[in-house]
Amino acid sequence: MDEITSVFVTESREQLAVLEAALLELENRPGDDDTLNAIFRSAHTIKGGAGVIECGYIVAFTHVVENLLDKLRNAEITLDSNLIALLLGCADHIGNLLGVLEAGAAGPDADLGADGEALLARLQRDWLADKTERAHGGQPAAMPPPIESSGGGAVETDCWHISLRFGADVLRKGMDPLSFLRYLGSIGRIERLETLTDAMPAAEAMDPESCYLGFEISFSSNADKTAIERVFDFVRDDCSLRILPPHSRLSDYVGLINTLPEDPMRLGEILVRVGALTQVELDEGLATQNLAVPGTEQSGDAARASAGAASAEETRPPIGEILVDQKVVQPELVEAAAAKQKQVTEKKAAEARLIRIQADKLDCLIDLVGELVIAGASVSLLASKSGLGELVEATSLTGRLVESIRDAALQLRMVQIGETFNRFNRVVRDTSREMGKDIELVISGGETELDKSMVEKLGDPLMHLVRNAMDHGLEPPAVREASGKPARGRLELNAFHDSGSIVIEVVDDGAGLNRERILAKAIERGLVQPGQALADAEVYNLIFEPGFSTAEKVTNISGRGVGMDVVRRNIQGLRGSVDVSSTLGEGSRFAIRLPLTLAIIDGFLVGVGDAAYVIPLDSVVECIELSAGASERDYVNLRGEVLPLVRLRQMFAIEGEAPQRQNVVVVQYAGTKSGIVVDQLMGEFQTVIKPLGNIFRHIKGIGGSTILGSGEVALILDVQALVQRCARSEEQRATSAPPPRALPAASRT
Amino acid sequence: MATHKKKSAPALAITEDLTIYNAAPLKQRLLDALHASERLEIDLSAVGEIDTAGFQLLVLLKREARRLDKEAHIVAHSETVREVLDFYNMAAAFGDPLLIPAGKA
């Protein structure tokens, strides 16, 4: 029971997201029927699900919303921004109700209830008031003039007749026919219900977790056929459902009897018992039937024992033929059925492309792949030591496969960032209205993929940046026009891959950061000494300082500030960084840079002394030999560019003499290059990142550890920290003791 | 409201929920009990929850009893069991007296 509820809540939240997105889209492109249908479907699915889990308050609320949507769909009312705002409000309310359900409360509390009432009242007063009763979409021709008289006239009953046979797996999938039937009762009245247990095999063969039941139901309701069908949407693929409208022709019933697996005589009796047919009608129907298909009755008797009745079926012509022959099928029903079928297959196809998996199963797989990579490294090491050519070849093949498996496994965790971006449509819409600004959100690179756990943690920092840009960056329309910009502000969310990282940008064309004000503020707060020379980037980065942001707002000028330190901390927690660039009067750009994955990377193995280190391969640009003459200085000339060097031997205080020839690994991070001086280059290595213990958390320059094939531990270098450290120390040296020769400043490009 | 008391036949009291979670062991228990005696009385008055899987077991038991020419009676229904049997319109087919348990049977 709890499981069903939680599935319902998860799925409904997804539906709500779809609904919201569609509403916003509809605001931009009014009159798009497909979008409107999508909205209707979402609302309906939520209602249907709520009905199944018997959550009355969600059904009640959603029902009214659905009525309204139905009117929209029938073009009885037109959509304007007020209505969209109201519908968005309703979507929020449904979200709140889901929250109530999730919390396990019996119903919404007084406040929430009042909110719901208010929304419903507005819906009722403004949009639904003109008609007291909802127009029921085309009740399929209750009494059409017979297309061609055949097999007797219409039967007497004015009830729908529903034949249901549930599939064996229904119960196992957590769905109980009982719930569906009870829900059916909520859209009409079940006049009679007959339970058929014929399909149940003998005791030994009977699987207590399979469902063997069928039902013949006489049902009186004003709902139309689709509405009845929708009741069973959730089991659509697992049940066979046949619905006869009220006053169907007798031959339709005969057709029904033929298609059902049970024996015709017995079914006939049941139909009589349910009240769908009278005895006279049944006799008449079966008489025509027997005339048309001799032999049915005899085989029918035999079939009584076994529910399958396969032998009997062979002798009958397919029901479709009979129906076509007798021209009794109403064209609209055929059309509806065909459309329904199409919809079902489409839905099936969509489902086939997606499976839900529990996240911990995935984590477990990734862990195993990690172990496989480590074990594989050890095998290939042993193979190369053994010197057996064939073994080496075989292990290298396995190694390649392991690599593919690793990539595929990591890919499983990747999700597109577009979903996260799309959430901001609503935020931007609401906030810009609130603040009286006109802001357009432009999203690009939504298909860029990154690790799921990262996406989740990215939401808050992004929200901060977007809010900040709207609040402090983008000016009100009047100000914008005065400074010669279009009145409509532009906010961009971009995502793209860049050398082993993913970059997410929040760009606005607002006022930009005011360097002087920030500097003044920083000096006032004691973050910077007066007279200290700072690059633009450094000044802008001051806004991420904790003291800078929280207390006093710099907002009314142009500097930003609320919680920027939190943004930076969150991003750094993901081993990422955030940079800001800005032009006064033209806008600012916040770029978040994150590593692609948190678990396994391609590494480049290097050696210093006896120890091995791993440099993430994505950041390696090239390797050069360190010429003996340059070995004293901490920079080299790389094709006319100054390349600062980091000497691992000195940095990590490794004992022993440096060998004759040292190598430089040129690495790049965020556009800055530097060289790491090592003793040996040992080649590519698949690296499973193992986090370091808490004690080592504050060590700069080390990103984690990994296990080599030999079982030894190698440290993973944190290229970002190394490059920054290198750039910083160069700058310090440059400012404190200007050397006579050319400034060895880090090249900034 | 009379309580149904007839101690001539062995009574099987089901106390757990008649749901899919218990369906497999319950099936075995019910059938074993049926095979062990000519006339089985089942007390469902303590059943808190019943779903379609549970309902099917009762159907199976009834049918099996008929096949073996034995008798299986449900002598006491809990409110939920009664409600489900009513809903599925099987009370008559089962042919057991539906008694609202007045306190403990």
Coordinates of N, CA, C and O in Angstrom, one line a residue, chain A residues 157-222:
Chain A
T157 N -31.9 -2.8 -21.9 CA -31.2 -2.1 -20.7 C -30.6 -0.8 -21.1 O -30.1 -0.6 -22.3
D158 N -30.6 0.2 -20.2 CA -30.0 1.4 -20.5 C -28.7 1.6 -19.8 O -28.3 2.7 -19.4
C159 N -28.1 0.5 -19.4 CA -26.8 0.5 -18.7 C -25.7 0.2 -19.7 O -25.9 -0.5 -20.7
W160 N -24.5 0.7 -19.3 CA -23.3 0.3 -20.0 C -23.0 -1.2 -19.6 O -23.4 -1.6 -18.5
H161 N -22.4 -1.9 -20.5 CA -22.0 -3.2 -20.1 C -20.5 -3.3 -20.3 O -19.9 -3.0 -21.3
I162 N -19.8 -3.7 -19.2 CA -18.4 -3.8 -19.2 C -17.9 -5.2 -18.9 O -18.3 -5.8 -18.0
S163 N -17.1 -5.7 -19.8 CA -16.5 -7.0 -19.6 C -15.0 -6.8 -19.4 O -14.3 -6.2 -20.1
L164 N -14.6 -7.4 -18.3 CA -13.2 -7.2 -17.8 C -12.6 -8.5 -17.6 O -13.2 -9.4 -16.9
R165 N -11.4 -8.8 -18.1 CA -10.6 -9.9 -17.8 C -9.2 -9.4 -17.4 O -8.5 -8.8 -18.2
F166 N -8.9 -9.7 -16.2 CA -7.6 -9.2 -15.7 C -6.5 -10.2 -16.1 O -6.7 -11.4 -16.1
G167 N -5.3 -9.6 -16.4 CA -4.1 -10.4 -16.7 C -3.5 -11.0 -15.5 O -3.8 -10.5 -14.4
A168 N -2.8 -12.1 -15.7 CA -2.2 -12.8 -14.5 C -1.3 -11.9 -13.6 O -1.2 -12.2 -12.5
D169 N -0.7 -10.9 -14.3 CA 0.4 -10.2 -13.5 C -0.1 -9.0 -12.7 O 0.6 -8.4 -12.0
V170 N -1.4 -8.8 -12.8 CA -1.9 -7.5 -12.2 C -1.6 -7.4 -10.8 O -1.1 -6.4 -10.3
L171 N -1.8 -8.5 -10.0 CA -1.6 -8.4 -8.6 C -0.1 -8.2 -8.3 O 0.2 -7.5 -7.4
R172 N 0.7 -9.0 -9.0 CA 2.1 -8.9 -8.8 C 2.6 -7.5 -9.0 O 3.6 -7.0 -8.4
K173 N 2.0 -6.7 -9.9 CA 2.4 -5.4 -10.2 C 1.9 -4.4 -9.1 O 2.0 -3.2 -9.3
G174 N 1.2 -5.0 -8.1 CA 0.8 -4.1 -7.0 C -0.6 -3.4 -7.3 O -0.9 -2.5 -6.7
M175 N -1.3 -3.9 -8.4 CA -2.5 -3.3 -8.6 C -3.6 -4.3 -8.3 O -3.6 -5.5 -8.6
D176 N -4.6 -3.8 -7.6 CA -5.7 -4.6 -7.2 C -7.0 -4.3 -8.0 O -7.4 -3.2 -7.9
P177 N -7.5 -5.3 -8.6 CA -8.8 -5.1 -9.4 C -9.8 -4.4 -8.5 O -10.6 -3.5 -9.0
L178 N -9.8 -4.7 -7.2 CA -10.7 -4.1 -6.3 C -10.7 -2.6 -6.4 O -11.8 -1.9 -6.4
S179 N -9.5 -2.0 -6.4 CA -9.4 -0.6 -6.4 C -10.0 0.0 -7.7 O -10.6 1.1 -7.6
F180 N -9.7 -0.6 -8.8 CA -10.2 -0.1 -10.0 C -11.7 -0.1 -10.1 O -12.4 0.8 -10.5
L181 N -12.3 -1.3 -9.6 CA -13.7 -1.4 -9.6 C -14.3 -0.4 -8.6 O -15.4 0.2 -8.9
R182 N -13.7 -0.2 -7.5 CA -14.2 0.8 -6.6 C -14.2 2.2 -7.2 O -15.1 3.0 -7.0
Y183 N -13.1 2.4 -7.9 CA -13.0 3.7 -8.5 C -14.0 3.9 -9.6 O -14.6 5.0 -9.8
L184 N -14.3 2.8 -10.3 CA -15.4 2.8 -11.3 C -16.6 3.3 -10.7 O -17.4 4.1 -11.3
G185 N -16.9 2.8 -9.5 CA -18.1 3.2 -8.8 C -18.1 4.7 -8.5 O -19.2 5.2 -8.2
S186 N -17.0 5.4 -8.6 CA -17.0 6.8 -8.3 C -17.5 7.6 -9.5 O -17.8 8.8 -9.4
I187 N -17.5 7.0 -10.7 CA -18.0 7.8 -11.8 C -19.4 7.3 -12.3 O -19.9 7.8 -13.3
G188 N -20.0 6.5 -11.5 CA -21.3 6.0 -11.9 C -21.7 5.0 -10.9 O -21.2 4.9 -9.8
R189 N -22.7 4.2 -11.2 CA -23.2 3.2 -10.3 C -23.1 1.8 -10.9 O -23.5 1.6 -12.0
I190 N -22.4 0.9 -10.1 CA -22.3 -0.5 -10.5 C -23.7 -1.1 -10.2 O -24.0 -1.3 -9.0
E191 N -24.4 -1.4 -11.2 CA -25.8 -2.0 -11.0 C -25.6 -3.4 -10.5 O -26.2 -3.9 -9.5
R192 N -24.9 -4.2 -11.3 CA -24.7 -5.6 -11.0 C -23.3 -5.9 -11.4 O -22.7 -5.4 -12.3
L193 N -22.7 -6.8 -10.6 CA -21.4 -7.2 -10.9 C -21.3 -8.7 -10.7 O -21.8 -9.3 -9.7
E194 N -20.8 -9.4 -11.7 CA -20.6 -10.9 -11.6 C -19.1 -11.2 -11.7 O -18.5 -10.7 -12.6
T195 N -18.7 -11.9 -10.7 CA -17.3 -12.3 -10.7 C -17.1 -13.6 -11.4 O -17.8 -14.6 -11.1
L196 N -16.2 -13.7 -12.4 CA -15.9 -15.0 -13.1 C -14.6 -15.5 -12.6 O -13.6 -14.9 -12.7
T197 N -14.7 -16.8 -12.1 CA -13.5 -17.4 -11.6 C -13.1 -18.6 -12.5 O -12.3 -19.4 -12.1
D198 N -13.7 -18.7 -13.6 CA -13.5 -19.9 -14.5 C -12.0 -20.0 -14.9 O -11.6 -21.2 -15.1
A199 N -11.3 -18.9 -15.0 CA -9.9 -19.0 -15.5 C -9.0 -19.6 -14.5 O -7.8 -19.9 -14.8
M200 N -9.5 -19.8 -13.2 CA -8.5 -20.3 -12.2 C -8.3 -21.8 -12.4 O -9.2 -22.6 -12.5
P201 N -7.0 -22.1 -12.5 CA -6.7 -23.5 -12.8 C -6.9 -24.4 -11.5 O -7.2 -23.8 -10.4
A202 N -6.6 -25.7 -11.6 CA -6.7 -26.6 -10.5 C -5.8 -26.1 -9.4 O -4.8 -25.4 -9.6
A203 N -6.1 -26.6 -8.2 CA -5.4 -26.1 -7.0 C -3.9 -26.1 -7.0 O -3.3 -25.2 -6.7
E204 N -3.4 -27.2 -7.6 CA -1.9 -27.3 -7.6 C -1.3 -26.3 -8.5 O -0.3 -25.7 -8.2
A205 N -2.0 -26.1 -9.6 CA -1.4 -25.2 -10.6 C -1.7 -23.7 -10.3 O -1.1 -22.8 -10.9
M206 N -2.6 -23.5 -9.4 CA -3.0 -22.1 -9.1 C -1.9 -21.4 -8.4 O -1.4 -21.8 -7.4
D207 N -1.5 -20.2 -9.0 CA -0.5 -19.4 -8.4 C -1.2 -18.3 -7.6 O -1.9 -17.5 -8.1
P208 N -1.0 -18.4 -6.2 CA -1.8 -17.4 -5.4 C -1.4 -16.0 -5.7 O -2.2 -15.1 -5.3
E209 N -0.4 -15.7 -6.4 CA -0.1 -14.3 -6.7 C -0.5 -13.9 -8.1 O -0.3 -12.7 -8.5
S210 N -1.1 -14.8 -8.8 CA -1.6 -14.4 -10.1 C -3.1 -14.1 -10.0 O -3.8 -14.5 -9.1
C211 N -3.5 -13.3 -11.0 CA -4.9 -12.9 -10.9 C -5.7 -13.7 -12.0 O -5.2 -13.8 -13.1
Y212 N -6.8 -14.3 -11.6 CA -7.5 -15.2 -12.6 C -8.9 -14.6 -12.8 O -9.8 -15.3 -13.3
L213 N -9.2 -13.5 -12.3 CA -10.6 -13.0 -12.2 C -11.1 -12.3 -13.5 O -10.3 -11.7 -14.2
G214 N -12.3 -12.4 -13.8 CA -12.9 -11.6 -14.8 C -14.3 -11.1 -14.2 O -14.8 -11.6 -13.3
F215 N -14.7 -10.0 -14.8 CA -16.0 -9.4 -14.3 C -16.9 -9.1 -15.5 O -16.4 -8.6 -16.5
E216 N -18.1 -9.3 -15.2 CA -19.2 -8.7 -16.1 C -19.9 -7.7 -15.3 O -20.5 -8.0 -14.2
I217 N -20.0 -6.5 -15.8 CA -20.5 -5.4 -15.0 C -21.6 -4.7 -15.7 O -21.4 -4.3 -16.9
S218 N -22.7 -4.5 -15.0 CA -23.7 -3.6 -15.6 C -23.6 -2.3 -14.9 O -23.6 -2.2 -13.6
F219 N -23.4 -1.2 -15.6 CA -22.9 0.0 -15.0 C -23.8 1.2 -15.6 O -23.9 1.4 -16.8
S220 N -24.3 1.9 -14.6 CA -25.1 3.1 -15.1 C -24.4 4.4 -14.8 O -23.9 4.6 -13.7
S221 N -24.2 5.2 -15.8 CA -23.4 6.4 -15.6 C -23.6 7.3 -16.8 O -24.0 6.9 -17.9
N222 N -23.4 8.6 -16.5 CA -23.4 9.6 -17.6 C -22.1 9.7 -18.3 O -22.0 10.5 -19.2

